[in-house]
Amino acid sequence: MRIHGLSRTACLTFAAAALVAAPASAKTISVSADTPDANEKLQEALIMAVSGDVVELGAGTWKLTDGLSLDVANVTIRGAGTDANGSILDFSDQQGAGEGLLVTSDDVLLTNFAVLNTKGDGIKSKGADRIVYHELRVEWTAGPKETNGAYGIYPVESTDVLIDSVFVRGASDAGIYVGQSKNIVVRDSFAIENVAGIEIENSYDADVHDNIAMRNTGGILVFDLPSLPMQGGHNVRVFDNIVKDNSTPNFAPKGNIVASVPTGTGVLVMANNNVEIFDNAFEDNGTANIMIVGYRYPYKDDKYQPLPRQIFVRDNAHGRAGFAPGFPGGAEMAAAMGGSIPPILWDGSGNAIVNDDVGVLSLNLPDVQTPQSEAKPSPVDLKDSAPAALPGIKLPASMEAKVQ
Amino acid sequence: MKRLAAAFAAALLCASGGAAVPVAGPDQALIDGDTMPRKLSEFGLFVSGGAALQAGVVPYELHTPLFSDYADKARAIWLPAGTKAEVGGDGTVAFPVGTVLIKSFSWSGQGGGKPVETRLLIHRKDGWTALPYVWDADGRDATLAIGGRRVPVSFTEPDGTAQSISYAVPNKNQCKECHAEAGAIVPIGPKARNLVFAPQWQAFRSGRFTWPANRIAPLPRWDDSKSGSVAERARAYLDVNCAHCHNPKGSASNSGLFLRWTDDPTGVNYGIGKRPTAAGRGSGGMEFAIKPGDPDHSFLIYRLESLDPGIAMPELGRGAVHKEGAALLRQWIADMPEDKKN
């Protein structure tokens, strides 16, 4: 795997500058889980904080009944750790709000705490530019269950998003879900036993790298969906990830788009433009290591583009795959092909270049109106000369400085 | 009405600095300032020692109000002396700086009907500020609860069901979740089309509001079949209860589900044939927000009828299901011709 530590060290120089920029009044507000009315006290601290402040969560377990929210720019919420001895925000008895923690302000750093067992989403940020999620754990501790909340880490409608070194487990939709955002980095994170490990949806310009996505239903998803304010997802790079054993039966509530993801999917690209998948290590994904498909549901949206376009696959390491295809007719296909289908599956719509030295199976369904039942699977060669590489994502130095 | 007119006159006197009026009025300097007083009484909006409105603070009603756990809501407005509110051509109201919108929540079966909570929306120089106050046990004053609070509340629903809930007083940020437009706080309820100008309001209306040339048609009353068709009343209900988040600048902008009175009610963005995007468990295993002709398979209904925080809509301020509101929306969806394409 590529080491990206060097570039981050270079950013250290900027850290000092960022510190100088903090207002003179900046202070640390410490809150303790042991206080009576801890829920209200913590929420008050998040309201009374001013730009530059750090809200410091002491070690211990908060038993929270209501969602928390932060709406002050340039505030840090810092805990004492993500493990059992750290700062645990426990929402097992949650009575209200659609998420555990909601952030609606810019330049926020969330670091070093855990959010457990929320009824809805874990941590959501909306319209929160330059947000940094760092060293966090969002978990539904009983593991995969349909009654778990939808998203673990959920930034939406934001520009400049950094998700670094987080752990997510048990989300009934996506562990890490970035939606309708621009300029995104998801790195060094661990997504396990979610329906989708990591999902980039209706977003522009994202790097998803050096993550481990395992035992999800699908490891890493790059989607574009219709009827949303921001669509036309493009420029996504998925590289240097370990994507293995994505074998958890799909436990998403029906109707949600991820409920259609077959168990055993490594990376799934649906209806996106300019996606590069390279230098990843794939292993033990029963349906396919990489799947490239169009959007095959009826929709009423003239602006929507349902085909995958300019999808480029290269230099990935492929372990065992395709031995338990989780879609209708898949088992028969595998049996007919000697026990497993090739590790890369394309529905035949849009266009893709695959330069990996493994087989590609096309379902030969170029028109997304054609039902999947009419698939005529056959091996296909998608090798071609490499297109121009997508540029890497550069986040503002102030963001990188926060995670040094 | 005579009494109200007298009170109004007193308020005018008060506003013009008539020292002869022995009652203390609203403290305009405090309202305009940047503090968050600990006690509600400090504003002088209520007569000292209870929840009676101070002279010059004028009650108002809405054609279709926002549902909040079957609470009785007492709404009132304070406009600073010498100012006017300006109604725009689209029916939005521009309130002057110094305005206070006041909403008190009570239940007749709870504490003798005394208010449990009073929310203030104050228009200050740098924008609107929302402050939640919880009434003290003796009902004489209320105390700021910026971190929100849970209050046990018991009441009887209109259908006779006895109900005990943990009523959620929103924290200061949660006020903003509903009241945000492009990140700034705005009033939700008092739009010209939804304000009721009952007789006692007429004087206030003519004296303190300026009106556009065009006539603004009133919103139907959701629970009055004489005020509009089922569809019109359902849309009024959605506008008031949902559209403050479900609009392109609101908290639910990313959902692509827009439920304003002015939105096209036949479009996919109004929910008809719209698949869930970030609904999570809120989809309830259904494929569409609204499936014409089939309310049981419309997850918009499923979310309105749920109390589970991961499912319930609205996300805030609802610890009880609004059975009558849901019934209206069910009827509206049941009446829609089935969409064969779905």
XYZ file of C-alpha atoms in Angstrom:
746
model
C 0.000 0.000 0.000
C 1.075 3.506 -0.705
C 2.190 5.417 2.320
C 0.594 8.805 2.506
C 2.191 9.803 5.807
C 4.804 11.887 4.083
C 2.403 14.353 2.579
C 0.680 14.665 5.910
C 3.951 15.443 7.645
C 4.454 18.255 5.178
C 1.196 19.697 6.380
C 2.545 20.019 9.901
C 4.062 23.305 8.887
C 0.587 24.657 8.465
C -0.506 23.552 11.911
C 1.289 26.403 13.616
C -0.392 28.913 11.342
C -3.804 27.479 12.167
C -3.133 27.749 15.890
C -2.182 31.384 15.579
C -5.437 32.029 13.758
C -7.537 30.799 16.676
C -9.218 33.646 18.570
C -7.593 34.782 21.779
C -10.711 33.911 23.721
C -10.534 30.237 22.704
C -11.015 27.986 25.685
C -11.534 24.377 26.644
C -14.945 23.480 28.046
C -14.689 20.206 29.923
C -17.796 18.135 30.496
C -18.096 15.010 32.574
C -20.336 12.027 32.047
C -20.898 11.718 35.782
C -22.769 15.018 36.202
C -26.494 14.827 36.883
C -28.389 15.880 33.749
C -25.284 15.072 31.719
C -27.332 15.113 28.499
C -28.478 18.681 29.111
C -25.079 19.825 30.376
C -23.274 18.469 27.335
C -25.809 20.038 25.008
C -25.478 23.345 26.839
C -21.717 23.194 26.394
C -22.191 22.656 22.667
C -24.478 25.683 22.519
C -22.360 27.995 24.661
C -19.126 27.208 22.811
C -17.725 29.995 20.657
C -15.425 29.859 17.671
C -12.069 28.354 18.595
C -13.312 26.469 21.638
C -12.708 22.831 22.425
C -15.524 20.903 24.072
C -13.712 18.164 25.923
C -15.580 14.985 26.783
C -14.209 13.298 29.863
C -13.765 9.546 29.973
C -16.908 7.671 30.862
C -20.272 6.696 29.465
C -23.017 9.209 28.765
C -26.479 7.647 28.782
C -28.202 9.941 26.338
C -31.916 10.213 25.666
C -31.801 12.923 23.018
C -29.737 13.801 20.018
C -26.932 16.315 20.460
C -26.190 19.111 18.065
C -23.428 21.588 17.315
C -24.092 24.762 15.356
C -21.037 26.886 16.180
C -18.269 27.205 13.600
C -14.655 26.306 14.306
C -15.295 24.163 17.378
C -13.608 20.893 18.302
C -15.331 18.080 20.144
C -12.584 15.980 21.633
C -12.992 12.825 23.680
C -10.648 10.711 25.766
C -10.697 7.701 23.473
C -12.961 5.430 21.475
C -12.643 2.205 23.443
C -14.499 1.102 26.565
C -12.341 3.372 28.744
C -12.772 6.358 26.486
C -15.649 8.788 25.975
C -18.758 6.830 25.102
C -21.929 8.547 23.954
C -24.440 5.760 24.464
C -27.801 6.259 22.739
C -29.352 2.907 23.651
C -32.219 4.737 25.377
C -32.621 7.484 22.782
C -36.123 8.960 22.657
C -35.775 11.735 20.130
C -33.884 13.186 17.133
C -32.901 11.466 13.940
C -29.240 11.053 14.837
C -26.878 10.913 17.813
C -24.875 14.020 16.973
C -25.742 16.612 14.341
C -23.249 19.221 13.167
C -24.472 22.146 11.070
C -21.512 24.534 11.311
C -18.247 24.844 9.379
C -14.641 24.024 10.338
C -15.544 21.477 13.007
C -13.239 18.718 14.242
C -14.745 15.630 15.860
C -12.141 13.386 17.416
C -11.481 10.558 19.803
C -14.895 9.483 21.065
C -17.500 6.812 20.388
C -21.174 7.041 19.461
C -23.073 3.855 20.146
C -26.466 2.392 19.304
C -28.291 5.430 17.956
C -31.859 4.860 16.791
C -31.231 6.720 13.560
C -27.937 7.885 12.100
C -24.801 7.999 14.234
C -23.081 11.306 13.468
C -24.529 13.534 10.760
C -23.150 16.780 9.430
C -25.160 18.860 7.021
C -23.927 21.885 5.165
C -20.845 21.701 7.378
C -17.862 22.640 5.218
C -14.330 21.554 6.082
C -15.557 19.014 8.628
C -13.042 16.539 10.003
C -14.105 13.190 11.415
C -11.041 11.741 13.101
C -10.461 8.740 15.358
C -14.094 8.002 16.048
C -16.053 4.831 16.641
C -19.677 4.613 15.558
C -21.088 1.239 16.329
C -24.264 -0.742 16.800
C -22.778 -3.103 19.308
C -25.074 -6.078 18.676
C -23.746 -6.280 15.113
C -25.833 -6.429 11.943
C -29.548 -5.937 12.669
C -32.290 -4.428 10.539
C -33.332 -2.272 13.486
C -29.937 -0.527 13.595
C -29.680 3.066 12.419
C -29.023 3.842 8.784
C -25.701 5.650 8.545
C -22.743 5.636 10.912
C -20.854 8.688 9.713
C -22.967 10.878 7.470
C -21.711 14.151 6.013
C -24.090 15.628 3.445
C -24.255 18.813 1.365
C -20.739 19.830 2.309
C -17.589 21.018 0.598
C -14.293 19.596 1.936
C -14.894 16.499 3.994
C -12.189 14.482 5.745
C -12.933 11.131 7.340
C -9.760 9.728 8.836
C -9.153 6.738 11.104
C -12.718 5.934 12.043
C -14.329 2.606 12.876
C -17.917 1.860 11.930
C -19.898 -1.299 12.471
C -23.493 -2.391 12.102
C -25.082 0.378 10.001
C -28.262 -0.849 8.312
C -27.399 1.321 5.317
C -23.840 2.631 5.028
C -21.143 2.737 7.703
C -19.516 5.788 6.154
C -21.870 7.643 3.828
C -20.873 10.808 2.030
C -23.782 12.319 0.114
C -24.207 15.348 -2.159
C -20.792 16.729 -1.256
C -17.619 17.910 -2.972
C -13.916 17.390 -2.333
C -13.877 14.376 -0.073
C -11.243 12.137 1.485
C -12.094 8.907 3.298
C -8.922 7.201 4.505
C -7.340 4.867 7.033
C -10.744 3.757 8.232
C -12.331 0.446 9.069
C -15.868 -0.462 8.003
C -17.116 -3.813 9.177
C -20.482 -5.580 9.153
C -22.500 -2.772 7.623
C -24.780 -3.180 4.628
C -22.485 -0.833 2.713
C -19.070 -0.278 4.234
C -18.288 3.049 2.582
C -20.604 4.845 0.178
C -19.960 7.914 -1.956
C -23.294 9.058 -3.354
C -24.224 11.934 -5.673
C -20.854 13.502 -4.910
C -17.984 15.070 -6.832
C -14.242 14.622 -6.359
C -13.528 11.959 -3.771
C -10.517 9.877 -2.758
C -11.320 6.686 -0.864
C -8.030 5.094 0.114
C -6.185 2.966 2.647
C -9.389 1.710 4.210
C -10.381 -1.767 5.228
C -13.903 -2.777 4.225
C -14.705 -6.273 5.352
C -17.673 -8.445 6.239
C -20.117 -5.866 4.916
C -22.774 -6.816 2.367
C -20.949 -4.529 -0.084
C -17.542 -3.043 0.694
C -17.326 0.290 -1.142
C -20.148 1.816 -3.192
C -20.021 4.709 -5.648
C -23.570 5.656 -6.613
C -25.553 8.342 -8.357
C -29.311 8.473 -7.792
C -32.115 10.483 -9.425
C -34.485 13.104 -7.984
C -31.929 14.636 -5.648
C -30.798 18.266 -5.606
C -27.180 17.321 -6.380
C -26.517 14.624 -8.923
C -24.139 13.793 -11.702
C -21.622 12.126 -9.384
C -18.101 12.038 -10.844
C -14.363 11.979 -10.259
C -14.025 9.327 -7.581
C -10.826 7.402 -6.921
C -10.906 4.155 -4.925
C -7.377 2.967 -4.224
C -5.092 1.156 -1.785
C -8.028 -0.341 0.104
C -8.399 -3.846 1.434
C -11.831 -5.097 0.422
C -12.423 -8.607 1.640
C -14.942 -11.155 2.788
C -17.937 -8.922 2.277
C -20.265 -11.727 3.213
C -22.872 -10.311 5.585
C -26.392 -11.028 4.326
C -28.116 -7.803 3.316
C -30.001 -6.470 6.330
C -31.152 -3.126 4.934
C -34.857 -2.273 5.138
C -36.459 -2.982 1.781
C -36.951 0.006 -0.476
C -33.593 1.554 0.333
C -31.298 1.385 -2.638
C -28.643 -0.583 -0.737
C -31.210 -3.294 -0.047
C -30.538 -4.340 -3.640
C -26.791 -4.810 -3.131
C -25.960 -8.521 -3.468
C -24.157 -10.101 -0.571
C -20.524 -10.575 -1.480
C -19.907 -7.346 -3.370
C -16.481 -5.735 -3.130
C -16.690 -2.385 -4.950
C -19.929 -1.419 -6.682
C -20.130 1.476 -9.113
C -23.606 2.499 -10.210
C -24.389 5.322 -12.635
C -21.304 7.419 -12.048
C -18.802 9.165 -14.285
C -14.992 9.056 -14.112
C -14.290 6.497 -11.419
C -10.831 4.987 -10.969
C -10.403 1.772 -9.039
C -6.736 0.856 -8.600
C -4.132 -0.722 -6.320
C -6.747 -2.327 -4.090
C -6.468 -5.793 -2.569
C -9.620 -7.881 -3.091
C -10.333 -11.250 -1.556
C -13.224 -13.557 -0.780
C -16.029 -11.458 -2.188
C -18.615 -14.076 -3.148
C -20.484 -12.121 -5.818
C -17.755 -10.021 -7.357
C -14.709 -8.024 -6.385
C -15.822 -5.190 -8.628
C -19.250 -4.600 -10.123
C -20.096 -1.866 -12.618
C -23.782 -1.300 -13.340
C -26.436 1.135 -14.505
C -29.446 2.325 -12.501
C -32.246 -0.085 -13.422
C -35.257 1.353 -11.612
C -37.972 3.521 -13.122
C -37.337 7.205 -12.479
C -38.876 10.533 -13.421
C -35.994 12.923 -13.727
C -34.937 14.263 -17.115
C -31.581 15.409 -15.813
C -30.557 11.998 -14.499
C -27.902 9.932 -16.260
C -28.355 6.245 -15.307
C -25.274 4.774 -17.026
C -21.788 4.163 -15.639
C -19.297 6.064 -17.797
C -15.517 6.263 -17.951
C -14.977 3.681 -15.246
C -11.318 2.638 -15.125
C -10.009 -0.416 -13.306
C -6.292 -1.210 -13.041
C -3.555 -2.776 -10.940
C -5.766 -4.408 -8.350
C -4.854 -7.669 -6.606
C -7.650 -10.196 -6.908
C -8.075 -13.079 -4.507
C -10.932 -15.535 -4.627
C -14.239 -14.102 -5.868
C -17.488 -14.948 -7.597
C -17.981 -18.243 -5.793
C -21.431 -17.342 -4.406
C -23.039 -14.783 -6.728
C -25.820 -13.171 -4.706
C -28.181 -12.248 -7.520
C -30.963 -14.204 -9.244
C -29.495 -16.791 -11.567
C -26.029 -16.266 -10.137
C -25.662 -19.749 -8.718
C -26.545 -21.288 -12.070
C -24.063 -19.022 -13.818
C -21.332 -20.007 -11.386
C -22.127 -23.717 -11.789
C -22.006 -23.376 -15.561
C -18.624 -21.662 -15.330
C -16.995 -24.291 -13.162
C -17.956 -23.088 -9.686
C -17.402 -19.367 -9.800
C -17.923 -16.378 -12.046
C -15.112 -13.952 -12.902
C -14.171 -11.430 -10.224
C -15.366 -8.440 -12.229
C -18.993 -8.117 -13.242
C -20.400 -5.578 -15.683
C -24.050 -5.329 -16.610
C -23.071 -4.202 -20.097
C -24.391 -0.644 -19.787
C -22.335 2.513 -20.273
C -18.608 2.023 -20.662
C -15.640 0.847 -18.671
C -11.982 -0.018 -19.148
C -10.677 -2.960 -17.133
C -6.948 -3.569 -17.366
C -6.687 -5.999 -14.451
C -5.501 -9.446 -15.561
C -8.661 -11.226 -14.455
C -11.852 -12.205 -16.187
C -14.770 -9.856 -16.696
C -18.298 -11.166 -17.040
C -20.792 -9.053 -18.957
C -24.508 -9.539 -18.479
C -24.989 -7.914 -21.899
C -27.766 -5.594 -20.784
C -26.720 -2.300 -22.416
C -30.191 -0.801 -22.059
C -31.058 -0.187 -18.414
C -34.728 -0.690 -19.264
C -34.026 -4.363 -19.980
C -34.761 -6.489 -16.935
C -31.918 -8.427 -15.389
C -33.798 -11.656 -16.070
C -32.884 -11.239 -19.726
C -29.159 -11.316 -19.020
C -27.026 -13.207 -21.523
C -23.807 -13.532 -19.590
C -20.551 -13.914 -21.465
C -16.912 -13.172 -20.801
C -15.772 -9.850 -22.206
C -12.434 -8.142 -22.744
C -12.525 -4.482 -21.646
C -8.792 -3.806 -21.887
C -7.905 -0.504 -23.462
C -5.304 2.211 -23.181
C -5.373 4.092 -19.907
C -7.284 7.371 -19.814
C -5.771 10.474 -18.236
C -5.454 9.981 -14.494
C -7.867 11.844 -12.256
C -6.253 14.450 -10.039
C -5.893 13.583 -6.359
C -7.955 15.418 -3.780
C -6.326 18.274 -1.920
C -8.044 19.418 1.235
C -7.382 22.799 2.828
C -4.199 22.706 4.907
C -6.175 23.767 7.964
C -7.988 20.441 7.826
C -4.870 18.314 7.467
C -3.298 20.217 10.334
C -6.073 19.080 12.646
C -5.228 15.397 12.299
C -1.496 15.615 12.794
C -63.338 42.887 21.918
C -63.811 46.119 23.797
C -61.392 44.906 26.394
C -58.802 44.045 23.789
C -59.210 47.375 22.108
C -58.641 49.035 25.447
C -55.559 46.960 26.012
C -54.342 47.917 22.595
C -54.875 51.567 23.350
C -53.015 51.136 26.600
C -50.171 49.564 24.729
C -50.014 52.486 22.364
C -49.931 54.864 25.291
C -47.236 52.767 26.851
C -45.274 52.773 23.643
C -45.479 56.522 23.335
C -43.924 56.804 26.746
C -47.049 57.698 28.687
C -45.769 57.643 32.224
C -49.307 57.529 33.539
C -49.709 53.844 32.610
C -48.789 51.952 35.744
C -47.875 48.621 34.134
C -44.368 47.793 33.074
C -44.232 46.828 29.405
C -41.860 44.695 27.423
C -38.232 45.661 27.957
C -37.235 46.688 24.451
C -33.584 47.211 25.342
C -33.365 43.661 26.648
C -35.204 42.315 23.595
C -32.859 44.155 21.261
C -29.722 43.239 23.202
C -27.618 40.133 22.878
C -28.236 38.423 26.192
C -30.139 35.278 27.060
C -31.985 36.183 30.278
C -32.345 33.316 32.690
C -35.943 34.182 33.532
C -38.741 34.753 31.054
C -40.197 37.490 33.251
C -37.207 39.717 32.532
C -38.567 40.451 29.058
C -41.769 41.917 30.491
C -43.860 40.184 27.830
C -46.134 38.655 30.465
C -47.885 40.235 33.401
C -45.731 39.596 36.411
C -46.399 36.305 38.214
C -48.018 34.276 35.447
C -48.662 33.678 31.775
C -51.121 36.511 31.063
C -49.924 38.640 28.181
C -48.706 42.110 28.898
C -50.713 44.909 27.302
C -49.630 45.445 23.726
C -48.562 41.853 23.258
C -51.201 40.618 20.836
C -52.416 37.032 20.512
C -52.863 35.484 17.083
C -53.862 32.156 15.543
C -53.086 30.146 12.445
C -55.444 28.565 9.934
C -53.481 25.326 10.034
C -51.073 25.054 12.953
C -48.068 22.818 13.441
C -48.918 19.690 15.404
C -46.952 19.307 18.644
C -48.100 16.401 20.774
C -51.681 17.694 20.991
C -50.460 20.741 22.893
C -52.665 23.796 23.055
C -50.568 26.622 21.754
C -51.051 30.229 22.681
C -49.367 32.445 20.111
C -48.666 36.122 20.503
C -46.590 38.813 18.920
C -44.836 41.900 20.177
C -43.927 44.571 17.665
C -41.786 47.393 19.009
C -43.297 50.846 19.223
C -43.600 52.716 15.987
C -42.718 49.791 13.728
C -44.674 47.885 11.121
C -44.458 44.412 9.700
C -44.356 44.295 5.945
C -46.174 41.585 4.013
C -44.503 40.666 0.736
C -46.237 39.743 -2.480
C -45.604 36.054 -1.760
C -47.185 36.309 1.679
C -44.001 36.170 3.715
C -43.876 38.710 6.501
C -40.847 40.894 7.170
C -40.965 41.601 10.885
C -38.995 44.581 12.181
C -36.000 44.213 14.443
C -37.259 44.094 17.998
C -40.181 41.805 17.189
C -40.863 38.888 19.512
C -42.953 35.881 18.486
C -44.199 34.032 21.527
C -45.585 30.522 21.703
C -46.714 28.842 24.905
C -47.468 25.119 25.145
C -50.060 23.679 27.490
C -52.425 20.742 27.871
C -55.782 21.101 29.558
C -55.206 17.938 31.596
C -51.770 19.034 32.746
C -51.220 21.373 35.690
C -54.643 22.935 35.296
C -53.821 24.005 31.753
C -50.957 26.257 32.829
C -48.211 26.493 30.212
C -45.379 24.008 30.397
C -43.079 25.763 27.993
C -42.810 29.130 26.265
C -40.625 29.647 23.220
C -39.495 33.062 22.100
C -38.334 33.916 18.635
C -36.667 37.307 18.871
C -35.672 39.397 15.902
C -32.360 40.995 16.797
C -29.966 43.092 14.755
C -27.976 40.071 13.633
C -30.994 37.846 12.968
C -33.569 35.790 14.781
C -32.740 34.113 18.095
C -34.738 31.206 19.499
C -34.967 30.775 23.276
C -36.860 27.965 25.068
C -38.190 28.590 28.596
C -39.654 25.920 30.877
C -42.232 27.136 33.404
C -41.364 26.683 37.048
C -43.523 24.377 39.150
C -45.409 27.273 40.724
C -46.354 28.663 37.306
C -45.166 32.159 38.188
C -42.164 32.342 35.908
C -40.192 30.246 33.433
C -36.488 29.442 33.279
C -34.213 29.272 30.250
C -33.443 25.712 29.120
C -31.019 26.166 26.252
C -29.890 22.549 26.538
C -33.462 21.308 26.128
C -35.353 19.208 28.639
C -37.761 16.324 28.935
C -40.984 16.962 30.829
C -43.509 14.224 31.614
C -46.881 15.287 30.242
C -50.301 13.626 30.465
C -53.339 14.471 28.388
C -56.343 12.982 26.665
C -56.287 12.719 22.906
C -59.341 13.891 20.919
C -60.446 10.283 20.440
C -60.471 9.790 24.211
C -57.180 7.895 24.528
C -55.308 8.743 27.715
C -51.722 9.565 26.884
C -48.567 10.048 28.936
C -45.483 11.122 27.070
C -42.021 12.422 27.713
C -42.456 15.829 26.114
C -39.258 17.179 24.588
C -38.532 20.854 25.064
C -36.146 21.517 22.185
C -32.666 22.764 22.857
C -31.626 26.042 21.284
C -30.031 24.318 18.285
C -33.079 22.168 17.704
C -35.177 25.312 17.403
C -32.965 26.134 14.475
C -33.368 22.734 12.839
C -36.966 23.582 12.056
C -36.571 27.337 11.744
C -33.509 27.330 9.479
C -33.543 28.678 5.969
C -30.146 28.519 4.317
C -28.636 28.326 7.789
C -30.383 31.396 9.258
C -33.322 31.289 11.660
C -36.669 32.431 10.285
C -40.230 32.317 11.650
C -42.297 29.416 10.295
C -45.938 29.923 11.126
C -46.762 33.580 10.604
C -47.037 33.790 6.855
C -49.844 35.980 5.578
C -51.694 33.012 4.083
C -51.758 31.231 7.411
C -52.433 34.078 9.844
C -55.973 34.277 11.184
C -57.252 37.794 11.445
C -60.027 37.258 13.941
C -62.006 40.362 14.964
C -59.641 41.281 17.771
C -56.813 41.174 15.263
C -58.318 43.552 12.801
C -57.152 46.710 14.517
C -53.707 45.320 14.949
C -53.642 44.117 11.393
C -54.519 47.443 9.881
C -52.302 49.460 12.143
C -49.165 47.375 12.226
C -49.031 45.456 8.944
C -48.474 46.856 5.476
C -49.987 44.809 2.679
C -49.140 44.132 -0.932
C -51.585 45.049 -3.678
C -52.396 41.450 -4.494
C -54.799 39.508 -2.315
C -53.246 36.591 -0.492
C -55.583 33.615 -0.350
C -55.766 31.985 3.056
C -54.419 28.472 3.592
C -57.187 25.903 4.132
C -57.796 24.735 7.670
C -56.585 21.144 7.713
C -59.492 20.005 9.903
C -62.320 21.950 8.297
C -63.815 20.275 5.236
C -65.531 23.512 4.290
C -62.194 25.254 3.815
C -60.885 23.030 1.030
C -60.806 19.644 -0.629
C -59.051 16.709 1.012
C -56.061 17.296 -1.259
C -55.934 21.007 -0.442
C -56.170 20.396 3.261
C -53.562 17.635 3.064
C -51.241 20.005 1.237
C -51.849 22.718 3.822
C -50.999 20.181 6.512
C -47.776 19.191 4.738
C -46.843 22.834 4.178
C -47.154 23.666 7.858
C -45.899 20.452 9.414
C -43.190 19.394 6.972
C -42.148 22.122 4.558
C -40.060 24.116 7.025
C -37.498 21.300 6.645
C -38.648 19.862 3.323
C -37.733 22.754 1.055
C -34.588 23.416 -0.971
C -33.139 25.649 1.761
C -34.353 23.709 4.795
C -32.891 21.047 7.047
C -34.124 18.273 4.752
C -32.910 19.901 1.536
C -30.769 16.849 0.735
C -33.811 14.564 0.674
C -35.132 16.058 -2.550
C -38.621 15.869 -0.998
C -40.203 19.322 -1.104
C -43.614 19.845 0.466
C -44.321 23.546 0.286
C -47.774 24.831 -0.583
C -46.169 26.243 -3.721
C -44.511 22.979 -4.843
C -45.942 20.946 -7.713
C -48.105 18.334 -5.970
C -47.893 15.956 -8.925
C -44.110 15.883 -9.130
C -41.743 13.186 -7.939
C -40.193 15.728 -5.567
C -43.553 15.891 -3.802
C -43.064 12.227 -2.910
C -45.255 10.539 -5.476
C -43.321 7.529 -6.752
C -40.214 8.835 -5.002
C -37.841 6.175 -3.717
C -36.140 6.557 -0.339
C -32.657 8.026 -0.393
C -31.371 8.593 3.107
C -34.479 7.277 4.844
C -32.816 4.266 6.456
C -35.341 2.413 8.556
C -37.790 5.193 7.742
C -38.682 3.455 4.496
C -40.325 0.679 6.523
C -39.609 -1.771 3.742
C -41.626 0.296 1.270
C -40.519 1.497 -2.125
C -42.123 4.934 -2.283
C -42.759 7.941 -0.064
C -46.213 8.156 -1.613
C -47.713 5.275 -3.540
C -50.885 6.623 -5.124
C -53.984 4.820 -3.947
C -52.067 2.891 -1.317
C -51.397 4.699 1.971
C -50.341 1.423 3.619
C -47.408 1.261 1.231
C -46.504 4.938 1.415
C -43.651 5.425 3.834
C -44.554 9.082 4.339
C -47.513 7.739 6.339
C -45.352 5.117 8.017
C -43.028 7.821 9.295
C -45.872 10.053 10.505
C -47.371 7.183 12.459
C -44.145 6.035 14.107
C -42.685 7.134 17.430
C -39.315 5.431 16.891
C -36.658 8.194 16.717
C -34.987 6.417 13.779
C -38.236 6.434 11.821
C -40.499 9.217 13.078
C -41.135 12.389 11.087
C -40.849 15.158 11.981
C -37.610 14.214 13.725
C -38.223 16.716 16.509
C -41.151 17.783 18.624
C -43.314 14.736 18.269
C -43.777 12.305 21.154
C -47.329 11.405 20.108
C -48.830 10.401 16.785
C -51.216 12.918 15.256
C -53.914 10.398 14.400
C -56.304 12.888 12.821
C -53.592 14.465 10.671
C -52.367 11.065 9.509
C -55.962 10.070 8.722
C -56.333 13.108 6.462
C -53.126 12.259 4.602
C -54.192 8.614 4.323
C -57.434 9.686 2.728
C -55.599 11.992 0.324
C -53.281 9.190 -0.827
C -56.110 6.656 -1.012
C -58.006 9.034 -3.311
C -55.105 9.353 -5.746
C -55.458 7.384 -8.946
C -53.025 4.480 -8.941
C -49.885 5.022 -10.957
C -49.628 1.999 -13.204
C -45.961 2.629 -13.952
C -45.023 1.926 -10.367
